[in-house]
Coordinates of C-alpha atoms and ligand atoms in Angstrom, one line a residue:
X28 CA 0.0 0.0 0.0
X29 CA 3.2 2.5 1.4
X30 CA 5.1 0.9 -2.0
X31 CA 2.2 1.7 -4.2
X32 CA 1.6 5.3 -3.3
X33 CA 5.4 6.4 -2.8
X34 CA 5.2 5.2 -6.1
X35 CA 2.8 7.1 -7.8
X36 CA 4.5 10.0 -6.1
X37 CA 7.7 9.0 -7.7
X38 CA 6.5 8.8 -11.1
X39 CA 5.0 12.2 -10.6
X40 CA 8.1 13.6 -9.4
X41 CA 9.6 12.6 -13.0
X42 CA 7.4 13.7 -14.8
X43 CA 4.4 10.9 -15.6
X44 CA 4.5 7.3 -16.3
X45 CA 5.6 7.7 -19.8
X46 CA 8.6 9.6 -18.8
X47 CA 9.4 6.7 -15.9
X48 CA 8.5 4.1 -18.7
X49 CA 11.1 5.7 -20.8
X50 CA 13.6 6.1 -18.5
X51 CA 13.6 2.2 -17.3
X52 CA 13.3 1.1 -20.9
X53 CA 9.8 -0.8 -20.0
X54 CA 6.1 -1.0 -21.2
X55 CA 3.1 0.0 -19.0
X56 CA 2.3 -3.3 -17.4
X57 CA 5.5 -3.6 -15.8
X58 CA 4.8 -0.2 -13.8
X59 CA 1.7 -2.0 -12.5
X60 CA 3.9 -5.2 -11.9
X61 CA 6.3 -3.5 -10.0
X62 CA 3.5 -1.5 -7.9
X63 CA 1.5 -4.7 -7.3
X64 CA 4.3 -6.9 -6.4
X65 CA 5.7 -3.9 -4.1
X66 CA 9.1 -4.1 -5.1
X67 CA 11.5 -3.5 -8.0
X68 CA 14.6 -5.2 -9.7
X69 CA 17.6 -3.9 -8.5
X70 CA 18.7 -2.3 -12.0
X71 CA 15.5 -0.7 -12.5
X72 CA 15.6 0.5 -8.7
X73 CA 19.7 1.9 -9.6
X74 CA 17.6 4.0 -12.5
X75 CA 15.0 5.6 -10.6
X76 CA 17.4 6.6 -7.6
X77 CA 19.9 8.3 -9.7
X78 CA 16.9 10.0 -11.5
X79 CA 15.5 10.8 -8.2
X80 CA 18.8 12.1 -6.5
X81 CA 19.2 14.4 -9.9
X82 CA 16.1 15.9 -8.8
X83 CA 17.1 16.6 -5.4
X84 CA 15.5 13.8 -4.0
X85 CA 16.8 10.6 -2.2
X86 CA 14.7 7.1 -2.9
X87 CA 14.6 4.7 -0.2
X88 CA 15.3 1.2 -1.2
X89 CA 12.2 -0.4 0.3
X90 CA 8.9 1.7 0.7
X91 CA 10.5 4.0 -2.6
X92 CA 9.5 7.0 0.1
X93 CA 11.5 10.3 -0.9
X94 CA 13.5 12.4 1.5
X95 CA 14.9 15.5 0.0
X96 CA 19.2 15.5 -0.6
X97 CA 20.7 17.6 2.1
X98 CA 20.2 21.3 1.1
X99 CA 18.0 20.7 -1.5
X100 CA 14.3 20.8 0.3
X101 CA 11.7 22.5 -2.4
X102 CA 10.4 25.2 -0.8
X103 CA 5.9 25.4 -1.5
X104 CA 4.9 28.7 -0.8
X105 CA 1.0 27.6 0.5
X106 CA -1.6 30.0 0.2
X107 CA -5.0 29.4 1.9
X108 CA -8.3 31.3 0.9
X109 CA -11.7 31.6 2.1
X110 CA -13.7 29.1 2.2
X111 CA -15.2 26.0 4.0
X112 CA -12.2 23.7 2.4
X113 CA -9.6 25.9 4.3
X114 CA -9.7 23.4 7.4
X115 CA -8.3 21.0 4.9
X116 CA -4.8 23.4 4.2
X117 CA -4.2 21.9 7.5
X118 CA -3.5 18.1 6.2
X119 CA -2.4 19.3 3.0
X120 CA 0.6 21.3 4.6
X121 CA 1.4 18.0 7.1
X122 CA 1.4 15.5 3.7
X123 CA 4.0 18.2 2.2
X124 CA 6.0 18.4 4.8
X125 CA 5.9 14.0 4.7
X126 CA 7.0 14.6 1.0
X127 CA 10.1 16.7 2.2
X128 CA 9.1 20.0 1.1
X129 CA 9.9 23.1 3.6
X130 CA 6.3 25.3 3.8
X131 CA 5.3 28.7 3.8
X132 CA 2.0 29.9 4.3
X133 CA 0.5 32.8 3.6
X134 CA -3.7 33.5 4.7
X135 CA -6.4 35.5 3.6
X136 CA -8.4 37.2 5.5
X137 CA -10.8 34.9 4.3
X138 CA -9.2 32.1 5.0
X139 CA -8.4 33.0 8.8
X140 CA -12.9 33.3 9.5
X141 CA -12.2 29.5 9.0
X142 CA -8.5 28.0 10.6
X143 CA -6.2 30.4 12.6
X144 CA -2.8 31.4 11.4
X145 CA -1.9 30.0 15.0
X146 CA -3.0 26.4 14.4
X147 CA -1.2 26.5 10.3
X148 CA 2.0 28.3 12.1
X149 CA 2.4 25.3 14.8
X150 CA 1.8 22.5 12.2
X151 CA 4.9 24.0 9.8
X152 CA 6.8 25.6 12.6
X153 CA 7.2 28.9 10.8
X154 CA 5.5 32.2 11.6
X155 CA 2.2 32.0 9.2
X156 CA 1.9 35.4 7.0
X157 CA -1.3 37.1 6.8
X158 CA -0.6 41.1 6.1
X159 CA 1.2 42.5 3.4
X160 CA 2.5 45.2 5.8
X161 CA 3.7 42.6 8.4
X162 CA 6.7 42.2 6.0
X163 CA 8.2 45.7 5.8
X164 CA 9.6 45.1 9.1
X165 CA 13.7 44.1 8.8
X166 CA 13.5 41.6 10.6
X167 CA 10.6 39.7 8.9
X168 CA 11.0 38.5 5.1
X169 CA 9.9 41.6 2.3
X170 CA 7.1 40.4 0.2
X171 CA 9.9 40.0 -2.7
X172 CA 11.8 37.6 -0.8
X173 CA 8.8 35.5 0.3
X174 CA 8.0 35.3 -2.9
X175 CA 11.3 34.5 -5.0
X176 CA 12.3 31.8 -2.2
X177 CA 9.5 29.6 -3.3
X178 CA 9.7 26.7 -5.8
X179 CA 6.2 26.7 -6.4
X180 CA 2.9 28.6 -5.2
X181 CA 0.2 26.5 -4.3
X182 CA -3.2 28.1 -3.6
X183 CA -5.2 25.6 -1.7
X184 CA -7.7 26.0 -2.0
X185 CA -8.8 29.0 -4.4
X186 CA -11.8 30.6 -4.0
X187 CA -13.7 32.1 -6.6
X188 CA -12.4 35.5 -5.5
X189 CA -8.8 34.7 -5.7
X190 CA -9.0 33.4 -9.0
X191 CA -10.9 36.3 -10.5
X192 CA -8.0 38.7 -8.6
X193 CA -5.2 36.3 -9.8
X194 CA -6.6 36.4 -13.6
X195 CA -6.9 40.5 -13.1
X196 CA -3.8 40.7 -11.6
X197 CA -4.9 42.6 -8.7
X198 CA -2.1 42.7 -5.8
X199 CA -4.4 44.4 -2.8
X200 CA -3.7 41.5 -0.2
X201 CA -0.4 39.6 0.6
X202 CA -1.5 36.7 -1.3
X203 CA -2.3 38.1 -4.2
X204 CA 0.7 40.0 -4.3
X205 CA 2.5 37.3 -4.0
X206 CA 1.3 35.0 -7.0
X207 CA 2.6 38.2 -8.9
X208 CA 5.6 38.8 -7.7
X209 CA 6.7 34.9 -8.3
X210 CA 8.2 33.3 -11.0
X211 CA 7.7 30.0 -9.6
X212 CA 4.9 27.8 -11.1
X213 CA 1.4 28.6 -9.4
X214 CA -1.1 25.4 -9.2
X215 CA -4.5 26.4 -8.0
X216 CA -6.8 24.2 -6.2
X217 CA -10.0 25.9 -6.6
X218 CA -13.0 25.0 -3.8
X219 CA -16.2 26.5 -4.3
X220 CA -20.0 26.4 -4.6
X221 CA -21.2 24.1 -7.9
X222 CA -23.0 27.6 -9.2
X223 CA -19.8 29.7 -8.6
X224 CA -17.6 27.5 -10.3
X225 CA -20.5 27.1 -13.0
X226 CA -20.7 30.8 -13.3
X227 CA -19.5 32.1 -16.6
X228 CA -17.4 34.2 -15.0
X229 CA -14.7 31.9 -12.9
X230 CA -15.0 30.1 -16.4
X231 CA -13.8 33.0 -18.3
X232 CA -11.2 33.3 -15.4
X233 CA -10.2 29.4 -15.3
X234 CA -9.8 29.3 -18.8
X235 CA -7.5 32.2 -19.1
X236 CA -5.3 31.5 -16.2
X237 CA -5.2 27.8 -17.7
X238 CA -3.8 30.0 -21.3
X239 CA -1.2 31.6 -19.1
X240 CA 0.5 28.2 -17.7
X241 CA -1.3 28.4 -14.4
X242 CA -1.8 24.8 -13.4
X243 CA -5.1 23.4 -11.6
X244 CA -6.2 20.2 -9.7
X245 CA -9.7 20.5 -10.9
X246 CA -12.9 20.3 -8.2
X247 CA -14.1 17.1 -7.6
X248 CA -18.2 16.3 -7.7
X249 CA -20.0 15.4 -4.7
X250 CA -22.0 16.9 -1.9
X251 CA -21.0 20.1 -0.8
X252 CA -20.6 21.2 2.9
X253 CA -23.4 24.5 1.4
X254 CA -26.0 21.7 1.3
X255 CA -26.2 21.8 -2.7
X256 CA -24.4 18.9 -4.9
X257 CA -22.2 19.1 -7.8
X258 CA -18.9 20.2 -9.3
X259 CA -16.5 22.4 -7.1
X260 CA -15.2 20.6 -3.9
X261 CA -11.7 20.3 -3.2
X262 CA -9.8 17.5 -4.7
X263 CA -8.6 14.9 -2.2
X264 CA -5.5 16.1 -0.8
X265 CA -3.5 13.4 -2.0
X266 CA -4.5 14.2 -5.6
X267 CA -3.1 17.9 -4.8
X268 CA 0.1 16.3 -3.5
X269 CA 0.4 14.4 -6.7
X270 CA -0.1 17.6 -8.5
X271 CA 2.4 19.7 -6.0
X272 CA 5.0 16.9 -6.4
X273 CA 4.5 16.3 -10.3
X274 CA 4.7 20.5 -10.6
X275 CA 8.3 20.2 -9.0
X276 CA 9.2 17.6 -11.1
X277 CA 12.9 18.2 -12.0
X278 CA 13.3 18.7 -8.5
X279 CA 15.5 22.1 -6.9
X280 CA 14.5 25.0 -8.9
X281 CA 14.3 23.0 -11.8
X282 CA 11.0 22.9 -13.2
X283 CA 9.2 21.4 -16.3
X284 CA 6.8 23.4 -18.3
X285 CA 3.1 23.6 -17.1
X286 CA 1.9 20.3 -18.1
X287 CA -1.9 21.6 -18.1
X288 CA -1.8 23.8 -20.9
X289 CA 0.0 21.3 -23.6
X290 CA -3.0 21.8 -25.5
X291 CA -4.0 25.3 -25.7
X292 CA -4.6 26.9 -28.6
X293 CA -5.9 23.7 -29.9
X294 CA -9.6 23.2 -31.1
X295 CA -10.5 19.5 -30.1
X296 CA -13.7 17.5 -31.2
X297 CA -15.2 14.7 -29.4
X298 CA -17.9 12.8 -29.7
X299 CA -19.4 10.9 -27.1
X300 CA -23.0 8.9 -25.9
X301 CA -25.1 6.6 -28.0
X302 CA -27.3 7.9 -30.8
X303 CA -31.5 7.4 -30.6
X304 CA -32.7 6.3 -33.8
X305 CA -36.5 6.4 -33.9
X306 CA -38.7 3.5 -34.8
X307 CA -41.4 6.0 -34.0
X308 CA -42.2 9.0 -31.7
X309 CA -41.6 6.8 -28.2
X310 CA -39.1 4.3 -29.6
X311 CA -35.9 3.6 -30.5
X312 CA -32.4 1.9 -31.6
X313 CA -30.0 2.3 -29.7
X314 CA -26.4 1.3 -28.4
X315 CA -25.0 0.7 -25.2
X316 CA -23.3 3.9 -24.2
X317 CA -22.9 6.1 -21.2
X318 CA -20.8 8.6 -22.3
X319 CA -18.4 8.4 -19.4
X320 CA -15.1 8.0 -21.5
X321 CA -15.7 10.7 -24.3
X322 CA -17.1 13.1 -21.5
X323 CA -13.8 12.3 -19.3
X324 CA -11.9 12.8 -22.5
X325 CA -13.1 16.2 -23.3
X326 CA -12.6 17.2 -19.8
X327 CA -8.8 16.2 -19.9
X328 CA -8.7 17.9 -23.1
X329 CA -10.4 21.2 -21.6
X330 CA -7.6 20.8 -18.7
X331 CA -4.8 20.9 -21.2
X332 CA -6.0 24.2 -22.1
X333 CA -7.9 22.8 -25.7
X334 CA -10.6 24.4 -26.8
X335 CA -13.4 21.3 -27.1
X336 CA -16.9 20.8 -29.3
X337 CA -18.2 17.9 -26.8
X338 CA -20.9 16.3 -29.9
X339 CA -23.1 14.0 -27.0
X340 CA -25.8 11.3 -27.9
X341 CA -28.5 11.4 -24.8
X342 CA -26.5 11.0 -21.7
X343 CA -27.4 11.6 -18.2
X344 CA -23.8 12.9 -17.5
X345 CA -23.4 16.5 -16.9
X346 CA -21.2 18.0 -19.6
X347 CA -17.7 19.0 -18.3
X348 CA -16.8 22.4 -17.9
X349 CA -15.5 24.5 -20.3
X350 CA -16.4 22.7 -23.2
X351 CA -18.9 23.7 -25.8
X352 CA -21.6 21.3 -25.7
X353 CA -23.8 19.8 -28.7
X354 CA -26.4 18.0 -28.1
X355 CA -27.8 15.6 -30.7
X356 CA -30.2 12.2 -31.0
X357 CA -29.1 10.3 -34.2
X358 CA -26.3 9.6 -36.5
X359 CA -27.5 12.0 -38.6
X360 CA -27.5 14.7 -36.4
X361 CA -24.3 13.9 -34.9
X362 CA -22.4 13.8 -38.5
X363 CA -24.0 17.3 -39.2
X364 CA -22.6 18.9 -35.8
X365 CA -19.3 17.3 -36.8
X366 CA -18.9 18.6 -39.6
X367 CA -20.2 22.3 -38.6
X368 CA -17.3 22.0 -35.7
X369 CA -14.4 21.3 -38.7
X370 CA -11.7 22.8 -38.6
X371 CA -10.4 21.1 -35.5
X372 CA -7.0 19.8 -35.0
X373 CA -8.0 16.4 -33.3
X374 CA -11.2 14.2 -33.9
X375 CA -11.6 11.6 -31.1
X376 CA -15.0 9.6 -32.0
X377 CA -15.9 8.1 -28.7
X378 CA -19.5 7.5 -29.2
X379 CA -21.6 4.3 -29.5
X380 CA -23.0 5.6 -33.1
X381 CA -25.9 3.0 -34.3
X382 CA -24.8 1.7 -37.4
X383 CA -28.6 1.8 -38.5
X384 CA -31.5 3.6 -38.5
X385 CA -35.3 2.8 -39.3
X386 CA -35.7 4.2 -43.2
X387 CA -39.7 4.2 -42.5
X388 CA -40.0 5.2 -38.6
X389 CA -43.5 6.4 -37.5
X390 CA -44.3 9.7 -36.8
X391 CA -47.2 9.0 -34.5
X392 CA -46.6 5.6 -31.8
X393 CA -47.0 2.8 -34.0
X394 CA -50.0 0.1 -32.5
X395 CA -50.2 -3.9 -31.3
X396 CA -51.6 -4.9 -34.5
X397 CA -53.2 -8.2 -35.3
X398 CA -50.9 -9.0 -37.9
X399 CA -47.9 -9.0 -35.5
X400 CA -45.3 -6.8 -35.3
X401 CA -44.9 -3.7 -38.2
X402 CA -42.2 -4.5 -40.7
X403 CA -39.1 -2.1 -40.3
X404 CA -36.3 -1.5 -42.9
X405 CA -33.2 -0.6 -42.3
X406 CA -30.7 1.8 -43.6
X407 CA -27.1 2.8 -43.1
X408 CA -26.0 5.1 -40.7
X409 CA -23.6 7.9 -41.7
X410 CA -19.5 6.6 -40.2
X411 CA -18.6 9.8 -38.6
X412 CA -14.8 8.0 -37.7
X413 CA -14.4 7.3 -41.3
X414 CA -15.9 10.6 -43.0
X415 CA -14.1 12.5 -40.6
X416 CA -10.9 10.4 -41.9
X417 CA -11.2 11.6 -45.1
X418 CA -12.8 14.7 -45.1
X419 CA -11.3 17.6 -47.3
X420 CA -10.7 19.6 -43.8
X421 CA -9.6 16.1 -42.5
X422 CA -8.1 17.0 -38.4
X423 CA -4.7 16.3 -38.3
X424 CA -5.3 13.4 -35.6
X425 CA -8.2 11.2 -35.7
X426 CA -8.8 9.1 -33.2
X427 CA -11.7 6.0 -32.9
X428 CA -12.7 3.2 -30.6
X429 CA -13.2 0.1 -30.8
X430 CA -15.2 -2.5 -28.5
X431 CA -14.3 -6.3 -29.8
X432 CA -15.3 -9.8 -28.7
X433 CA -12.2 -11.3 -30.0
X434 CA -8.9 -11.0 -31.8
X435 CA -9.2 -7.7 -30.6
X436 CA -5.8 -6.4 -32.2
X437 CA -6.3 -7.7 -35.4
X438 CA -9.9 -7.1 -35.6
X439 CA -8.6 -3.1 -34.6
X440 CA -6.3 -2.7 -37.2
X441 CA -8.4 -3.8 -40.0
X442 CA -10.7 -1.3 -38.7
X443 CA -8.0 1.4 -38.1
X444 CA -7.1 0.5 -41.9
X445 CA -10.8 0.8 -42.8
X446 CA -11.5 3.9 -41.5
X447 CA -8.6 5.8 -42.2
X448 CA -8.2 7.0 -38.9
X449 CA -4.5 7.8 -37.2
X450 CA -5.3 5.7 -33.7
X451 CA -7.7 3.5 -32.7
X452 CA -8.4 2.7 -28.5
X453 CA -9.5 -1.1 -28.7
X454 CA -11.1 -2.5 -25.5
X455 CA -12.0 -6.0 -25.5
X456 CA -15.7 -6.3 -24.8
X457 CA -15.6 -8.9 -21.1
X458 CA -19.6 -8.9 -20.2
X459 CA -18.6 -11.2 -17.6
X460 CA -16.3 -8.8 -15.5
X461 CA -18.5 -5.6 -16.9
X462 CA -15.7 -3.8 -18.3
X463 CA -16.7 -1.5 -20.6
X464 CA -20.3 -0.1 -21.2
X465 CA -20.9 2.1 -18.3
X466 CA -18.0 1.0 -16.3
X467 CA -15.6 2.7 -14.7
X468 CA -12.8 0.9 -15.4
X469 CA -12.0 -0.2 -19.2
X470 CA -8.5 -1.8 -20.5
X471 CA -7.3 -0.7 -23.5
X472 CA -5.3 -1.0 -26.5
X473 CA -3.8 1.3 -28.9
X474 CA -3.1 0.6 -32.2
X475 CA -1.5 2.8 -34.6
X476 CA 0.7 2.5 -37.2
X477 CA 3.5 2.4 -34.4
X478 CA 3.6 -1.6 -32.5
X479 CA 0.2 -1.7 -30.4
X480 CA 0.8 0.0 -26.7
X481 CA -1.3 -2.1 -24.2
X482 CA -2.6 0.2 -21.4
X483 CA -2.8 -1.2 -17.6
X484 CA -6.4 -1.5 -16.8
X485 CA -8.0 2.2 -15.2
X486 CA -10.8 3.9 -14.9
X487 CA -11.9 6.1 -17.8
X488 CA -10.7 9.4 -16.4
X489 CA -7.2 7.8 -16.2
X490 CA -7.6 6.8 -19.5
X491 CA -9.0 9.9 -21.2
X492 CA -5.7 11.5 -18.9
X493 CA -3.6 9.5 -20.8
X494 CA -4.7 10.2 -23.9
X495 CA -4.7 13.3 -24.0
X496 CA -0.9 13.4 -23.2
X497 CA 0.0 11.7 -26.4
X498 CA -2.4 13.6 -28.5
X499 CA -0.6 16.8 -26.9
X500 CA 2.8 15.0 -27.6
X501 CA 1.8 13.7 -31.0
X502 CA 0.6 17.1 -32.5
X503 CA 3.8 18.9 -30.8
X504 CA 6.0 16.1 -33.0
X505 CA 3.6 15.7 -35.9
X506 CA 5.9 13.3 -37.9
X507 CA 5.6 10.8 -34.1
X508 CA 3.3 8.3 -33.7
X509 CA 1.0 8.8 -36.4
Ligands
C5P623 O1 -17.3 0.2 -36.8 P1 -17.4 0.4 -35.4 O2 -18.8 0.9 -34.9 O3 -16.9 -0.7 -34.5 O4 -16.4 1.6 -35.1 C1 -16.2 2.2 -33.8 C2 -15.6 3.6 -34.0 O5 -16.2 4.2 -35.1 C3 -15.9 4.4 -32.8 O6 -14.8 5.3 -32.7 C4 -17.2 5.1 -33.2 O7 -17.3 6.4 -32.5 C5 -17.0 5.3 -34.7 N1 -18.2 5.3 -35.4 C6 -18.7 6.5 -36.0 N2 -19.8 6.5 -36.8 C7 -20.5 5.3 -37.0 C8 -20.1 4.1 -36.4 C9 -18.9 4.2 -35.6 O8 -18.1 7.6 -35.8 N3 -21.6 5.4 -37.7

């Protein structure tokens, strides 16, 4: 359990499981042998720790736990806003200091009508800031210096205020004075009421402080302390560790660009959900299809910074954030929308489109009838993967799915070939353990031109995470991959 999560921590720290993959010359299932069997070969284990100690960082042999090189502790300036999530700064700031990292903390006025500086300033030992004018004092640290000494800010968690001040660039507190006067990489961790973090406005805000390289750990959904339910409580703490540790990665003052916004400036399209196909006005053909893995996938896209046309069958997900949302009911419909979204620079095709549709559907309910059942023809359904494929104003990337029974790699390349589409997720179809329709956990495999890359089994968002990295990589290095 200790193994596993040091782990993850580790492969944050150097930057993702690709780079790790890379660096130890090994595919994605040994990661998830190594973290299941809790232990690694001694080569691969010589790897990591010189990577590790290049970073700053010291590996222990046997829980993989990190303790910072002599000298070399990061320094997180944490700043806690208002809000009901500021109780959890508390834990946040104790897990951080467990990483090795040396705290600062700076609070808001806000912040302090919910935790006192006093009980943050005996958790990290340090005197806790709170006023901008505390710090003209000689013997106290300027603003400057509080500032430039950090490796990265961490505002945890942001309220809706802070994150309109930080994307105004208004410095009328200590905090926010702060996040301007630092070079160091700023990761928000934004807390708030579903509506505020709904509200066109913190969208407008989000979206450009994503454009500048500000890096987020996005709200999670769930019941909110307000009473009300939905998007904008504050990721689990661990999660935000993950995201402080991966932020640092390069360790010392070395940091890797901003991660989050490796797709900005990009216009991304995905469709996701079934299509309806009416038999008549109160029935219809359908697939299987919840949407949950083109939905997750446009989120991740949105948190790269991408600019995403989310084309959704019937669902009853909520649409993510930030993404411009069309709804549609058939195949027909659906190809339309795609086509009235072109130009894009990525197509991912992630719904369950029905191959047919009724060619004589009813407009009225069709009746029992003593003759039996009303005889239906069928017609072919529009393949959005493949016209998209070879469209005039063809995306550079296309991307498809692929749910098979068997033979699942061959079966995906013939389709990939078929199609005309750059990468195809294959996921073998297991009724029997309930992977894929509506699950949250799917196995997948890509196939490309490139050898086919098996992915460990993980849930969607994981997934749709994953993918999105190697579209971002893919378009940054078009001649890769493709
Ligand atoms: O041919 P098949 O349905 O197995 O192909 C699956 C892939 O093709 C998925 O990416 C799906 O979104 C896409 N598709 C499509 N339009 C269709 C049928 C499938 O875009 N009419």
């Amino acid at each position: 359990m200790r193994f596993a999560r040091n782990f993850e921590h580790l492969i944050a720290l150097l930057g993702g499981s690709e780079a790790v993959q890379a660096r130890l010359g090994v595919g994605p299932s040994a990661l998830s042998n190594y973290k299941a069997r809790a232990s690694l070969p001694a080569t691969k284990f010589d790897l990591l720790a010189e990577a590790a100690r290049q970073a700053g960082w010291q590996l222990d042999p046997d829980t993989l736990a990190l303790a910072p090189l002599a000298g070399m502790r990061p320094v997180v300036l944490l700043i806690v806003t208002g809000g009901i999530a500021a109780y959890k700064g508390l834990d946040l700031a104790r897990r951080l200091m467990d990483q090795g990292c040396q705290l600062r903390a700076v609070m808001t006025r806000g912040a302090q009508q919910f935790i006192t500086p006093l009980s943050l300033s005996a958790l990290i030992g340090e005197k806790v800031y709170t006023d901008l004018f505390d710090l003209t004092d000689e013997a106290e640290m300027g603003h400057i210096n509080l500032a430039r000494s950090a490796d990265l800010v961490l505002v945890a968690p942001a309220s809706a205020h802070f994150m309109a001040k930080l994307a105004h660039g208004l410095a009328d507190d200590l905090a926010s004075t702060l996040c301007l006067a630092s070079e160091a990489p700023l990761l928000l961790a934004p807390a708030m009421n579903p509506v505020m973090w709904a509200s066109q406005a913190t969208r407008d805000n989000h979206d450009l402080l994503i454009r500048r390289g500000v890096q987020m750990v996005q709200p999670a959904d769930g019941d909110m302390a307000c009473g009300e339910t939905g998007t904008g409580r504050l990721a689990e703490v661990p999660d935000i560790v993950r995201a402080a540790l991966a932020a640092l990665a390069g360790g010392g003052r070395i940091i890797q660009p901003a991660k989050t916004a490796s797709l900005a400036g990009r216009h991304i399209l995905v469709t996701s959900g079934p299509t309806h196909e009416p038999i008549d006005q109160v029935r219809y053909i359908a697939n299987r299809s919840s949407g949950r893995q083109g939905h997750a996938i446009a989120a991740a896209c949105v948190a790269r910074g991408a600019q995403v046309t989310l084309i959704s069958g019937p669902v009853s997900l909520p649409a993510p954030h930030g993404v411009r949302l069309v709804q549609v009911e058939t195949a027909d419909e659906m190809m339309a929308a795609a086509e009235a979204a072109l130009p894009a620079d990525i197509a991912v095709c992630a719904a369950a489109v029905a191959d047919w549709r009724v060619e004589n559907a009813a407009s009225g309910k069709l009746k029992k009838q003593a003759g039996g059942p009303p005889e239906m023809r069928l017609v072919e359904n529009p393949d959005i993967l493949a016209s998209l494929s070879n469209h005039p104003r063809r995306p550079q990337l296309v991307v498809g799915f692929a749910a098979e029974t068997d033979t699942l790699i061959d079966h995906a390349r013939v389709k990939l070939a078929k199609k005309g589409c750059d990468w195809i997720l294959a996921n073998q179809v297991a009724q029997e353990q309930g992977l894929v329709f509506g699950a949250e956990h799917n196995q997948v495999v890509l196939i490309s031109n490139a050898p086919p890359e098996i992915w460990p089994e993980q849930d969607k968002q994981a997934i749709a995470e994953r993918l999105a990295d190697q579209m971002a990589d893919s378009l940054a290095r078009p001649d890769a991959a493709q």
